[in-house]
Short mmCIF file of C-alpha atoms in Angstrom, two decimals:
data_model
loop_
_atom_site.label_atom_id
_atom_site.label_comp_id
_atom_site.label_asym_id
_atom_site.label_seq_id
_atom_site.Cartn_x
_atom_site.Cartn_y
_atom_site.Cartn_z
CA MET A 956 14.53 5.77 12.16
CA ALA A 957 15.54 8.82 14.16
CA ASP A 958 12.36 9.95 15.91
CA GLU A 959 8.63 10.29 15.45
CA ALA A 960 8.81 13.70 13.76
CA ASP A 961 11.51 12.51 11.35
CA SER A 962 9.48 9.40 10.52
CA LYS A 963 6.39 11.43 9.77
CA MET A 964 8.37 13.84 7.61
CA LEU A 965 9.88 10.92 5.70
CA VAL A 966 6.42 9.50 4.99
CA ARG A 967 5.15 12.88 3.76
CA GLU A 968 8.21 13.34 1.53
CA THR A 969 8.06 9.80 0.18
CA PHE A 970 4.34 9.92 -0.55
CA PRO A 971 3.43 13.48 -1.67
CA ALA A 972 -0.16 12.33 -2.24
CA VAL A 973 -0.61 12.42 1.54
CA GLU A 974 -0.82 16.21 1.28
CA ARG A 975 -3.75 15.88 -1.16
CA ILE A 976 -5.91 14.22 1.51
CA ALA A 977 -8.26 17.02 2.54
CA ASP A 978 -9.52 15.37 5.73
CA ASP A 979 -7.08 16.10 8.56
CA ASP A 980 -7.86 12.87 10.44
CA LEU A 981 -7.38 10.68 7.36
CA ARG A 982 -4.15 12.45 6.46
CA ALA A 983 -2.80 12.08 10.00
CA GLY A 984 -3.93 8.43 10.12
CA VAL A 985 -2.12 7.51 6.91
CA VAL A 986 1.10 9.12 8.13
CA GLU A 987 0.75 7.49 11.54
CA ALA A 988 0.13 4.03 10.05
CA TRP A 989 3.37 4.26 8.08
CA ARG A 990 5.21 5.63 11.12
CA ILE A 991 4.01 2.70 13.21
CA ALA A 992 5.07 0.18 10.56
CA LEU A 993 8.49 1.75 10.10
CA THR A 994 9.12 1.92 13.84
CA GLU A 995 8.01 -1.64 14.50
CA THR A 996 9.87 -3.25 11.63
CA GLY A 997 13.06 -1.22 11.30
CA TRP A 998 12.80 -0.99 7.52
CA ASP A 999 14.35 1.85 5.55
CA LEU A 1000 11.24 2.93 3.62
CA ALA A 1001 13.07 3.14 0.29
CA GLU A 1002 14.31 -0.46 0.66
CA VAL A 1003 11.04 -2.31 1.36
CA PRO A 1004 10.71 -4.94 -1.38
CA TRP A 1005 7.55 -5.17 -3.47
CA PHE A 1006 6.98 -8.94 -3.33
CA PRO A 1007 10.15 -11.06 -3.09
CA PRO A 1008 8.64 -14.42 -4.18
CA LEU A 1009 7.45 -12.98 -7.50
CA GLN A 1010 10.48 -10.73 -7.84
CA GLU A 1011 12.68 -13.82 -7.71
CA GLU A 1012 10.46 -15.75 -10.12
CA TRP A 1013 10.32 -12.82 -12.54
CA GLY A 1014 13.98 -11.82 -12.24
CA LEU A 1015 13.24 -8.38 -10.80
CA PRO A 1016 15.26 -8.18 -7.57
CA ASN A 1017 15.10 -4.38 -7.31
CA GLU A 1018 11.34 -3.86 -7.26
CA ARG A 1019 10.32 -1.82 -4.22
CA THR A 1020 7.05 -1.07 -2.45
CA VAL A 1021 7.30 2.73 -2.61
CA PRO A 1022 7.14 3.04 -6.43
CA HIS A 1023 4.34 0.47 -6.50
CA VAL A 1024 2.31 2.42 -3.92
CA ARG A 1025 2.90 5.63 -5.88
CA ASP A 1026 1.69 3.89 -9.07
CA VAL A 1027 -1.43 2.60 -7.31
CA VAL A 1028 -2.14 6.07 -5.91
CA ALA A 1029 -1.75 7.70 -9.34
CA ALA A 1030 -3.94 5.12 -11.08
CA SER A 1031 -6.53 5.29 -8.30
CA GLU A 1032 -6.67 9.08 -8.44
CA ALA A 1033 -7.08 9.04 -12.23
CA LEU A 1034 -9.83 6.43 -12.13
CA ALA A 1035 -11.63 8.21 -9.29
CA ALA A 1036 -11.47 11.52 -11.18
CA ALA A 1037 -12.85 9.90 -14.33
CA MET A 1038 -15.69 8.28 -12.40
CA ALA A 1039 -16.48 11.49 -10.51
CA GLU A 1040 -16.74 13.35 -13.84
CA ARG A 1041 -19.40 10.82 -14.83
CA GLY A 1042 -21.33 11.53 -11.65
CA ALA A 1043 -20.12 8.71 -9.41
CA GLN A 1044 -20.52 9.43 -5.71
CA LEU A 1045 -17.19 8.63 -4.12
CA SER A 1046 -14.68 10.00 -1.69
CA THR A 1047 -11.34 10.85 -3.25
CA ASP A 1048 -9.94 11.08 0.28
CA LEU A 1049 -10.89 7.44 0.94
CA VAL A 1050 -9.50 6.36 -2.44
CA ARG A 1051 -6.22 8.18 -1.81
CA SER A 1052 -5.94 7.00 1.81
CA GLY A 1053 -6.69 3.40 0.89
CA ALA A 1054 -4.22 3.45 -1.99
CA LEU A 1055 -1.53 4.86 0.27
CA VAL A 1056 -1.85 2.12 2.90
CA HIS A 1057 -3.00 -0.82 0.80
CA ASP A 1058 0.41 -2.54 0.95
CA ILE A 1059 1.65 -1.29 4.32
CA SER A 1060 1.91 -4.86 5.58
CA LYS A 1061 4.82 -5.53 3.22
CA LEU A 1062 6.97 -4.06 5.98
CA TYR A 1063 5.82 -6.87 8.27
CA GLU A 1064 5.70 -9.66 5.69
CA PHE A 1065 9.34 -9.41 4.71
CA ALA A 1066 12.19 -8.89 7.18
CA PRO A 1067 14.95 -6.37 6.70
CA PRO A 1068 17.51 -6.23 5.30
CA ASP A 1069 17.09 -8.97 2.67
CA GLY A 1070 13.31 -9.38 2.44
CA GLU A 1071 13.11 -12.87 3.88
CA ALA A 1072 9.48 -13.96 4.32
CA THR A 1073 8.10 -13.82 7.86
CA ALA A 1074 5.31 -15.76 9.54
CA ILE A 1075 3.01 -12.83 8.74
CA HIS A 1076 3.60 -13.45 5.04
CA ASP A 1077 3.31 -17.20 5.34
CA LEU A 1078 0.28 -17.36 7.62
CA LEU A 1079 -1.62 -14.09 7.25
CA GLY A 1080 -0.55 -12.13 4.19
CA HIS A 1081 -0.53 -8.42 3.69
CA PRO A 1082 -4.23 -7.73 3.17
CA ASN A 1083 -5.04 -9.41 6.47
CA TYR A 1084 -2.22 -7.94 8.52
CA GLY A 1085 -2.25 -4.55 6.82
CA VAL A 1086 -5.34 -3.59 8.77
CA VAL A 1087 -3.38 -3.83 12.03
CA PRO A 1088 -1.16 -0.73 11.72
CA ALA A 1089 -3.92 1.08 9.83
CA ALA A 1090 -6.45 0.44 12.62
CA ARG A 1091 -3.94 1.30 15.33
CA ALA A 1092 -3.39 4.61 13.55
CA GLY A 1093 -7.12 5.34 13.79
CA LEU A 1094 -8.04 4.90 10.14
CA PRO A 1095 -11.76 4.23 9.65
CA PRO A 1096 -13.37 0.95 8.56
CA ALA A 1097 -13.80 2.22 4.98
CA VAL A 1098 -10.00 2.44 4.63
CA LEU A 1099 -9.45 -0.88 6.40
CA HIS A 1100 -11.90 -2.41 3.91
CA VAL A 1101 -9.76 -1.16 1.02
CA VAL A 1102 -6.73 -2.89 2.55
CA LEU A 1103 -8.62 -6.17 2.99
CA ALA A 1104 -10.39 -6.12 -0.38
CA HIS A 1105 -7.50 -5.15 -2.65
CA SER A 1106 -5.89 -8.60 -2.77
CA GLN A 1107 -6.99 -12.04 -3.78
CA ARG A 1108 -5.38 -13.40 -0.60
CA THR A 1109 -8.68 -12.74 1.17
CA ASP A 1110 -12.26 -13.64 0.41
CA VAL A 1111 -13.25 -10.02 1.00
CA GLU A 1112 -14.73 -8.51 -2.15
CA PRO A 1113 -14.78 -4.74 -2.63
CA GLN A 1114 -18.04 -3.43 -1.18
CA THR A 1115 -17.42 0.24 -2.00
CA VAL A 1116 -16.52 2.11 -5.14
CA GLU A 1117 -13.36 3.31 -3.39
CA ALA A 1118 -12.23 -0.25 -2.64
CA GLU A 1119 -13.00 -1.35 -6.20
CA ILE A 1120 -10.95 1.52 -7.61
CA VAL A 1121 -7.89 0.72 -5.48
CA THR A 1122 -8.22 -3.00 -6.22
CA ARG A 1123 -8.25 -2.38 -9.97
CA ALA A 1124 -5.38 0.12 -9.76
CA ASP A 1125 -3.31 -2.35 -7.74
CA ARG A 1126 -3.85 -5.12 -10.28
CA VAL A 1127 -2.83 -2.86 -13.16
CA ALA A 1128 0.27 -1.67 -11.29
CA ALA A 1129 1.25 -5.28 -10.49
CA ARG A 1130 0.70 -6.27 -14.12
CA LEU A 1131 3.05 -3.47 -15.19
CA ILE A 1132 5.73 -4.89 -12.91
CA ARG A 1133 5.26 -8.30 -14.50
CA ALA A 1134 5.45 -6.74 -17.97
CA ARG A 1135 8.95 -5.46 -17.14
CA SER A 1136 9.99 -9.05 -16.51
CA GLU A 1137 8.70 -10.13 -19.92
CA ARG A 1138 10.89 -7.71 -21.87
#
């Protein structure tokens, strides 16, 4: 990674949904969380694997985190829009921000360049460790809750509509990956 400005630009280019976050602090926090993770881990963002243990089991060695995050963002946005049309009180900025950082810990769980599991994967898992770069970037507890609640690797259940939306979107996106392995 060249420098901080280049890292931030890469994140914005890789995840165009960042620009749809209206709140300046949330937008900056999402970009900063990814910048922190990239800087600390040395990953090339396009190369971060989705989940190597399942990829191996399912015969999908080329699955990557970026397309998965984009799928979760798209599904989360669609579900949030549908619920908002029905009168649900929710923050699309929190949905979008949570979806964008929900799997940020994958950069820490699997080591470059081959995606070998790290102690963070073995002992903590991405929902638990994902809050670390997100909190360091100044993201609020509502976004950190999305990160913790989206996975069954914690006992944290979604306590907000935003967390429930991202959790459901993540499960659908993961199921679509598995469906590719069943073809």
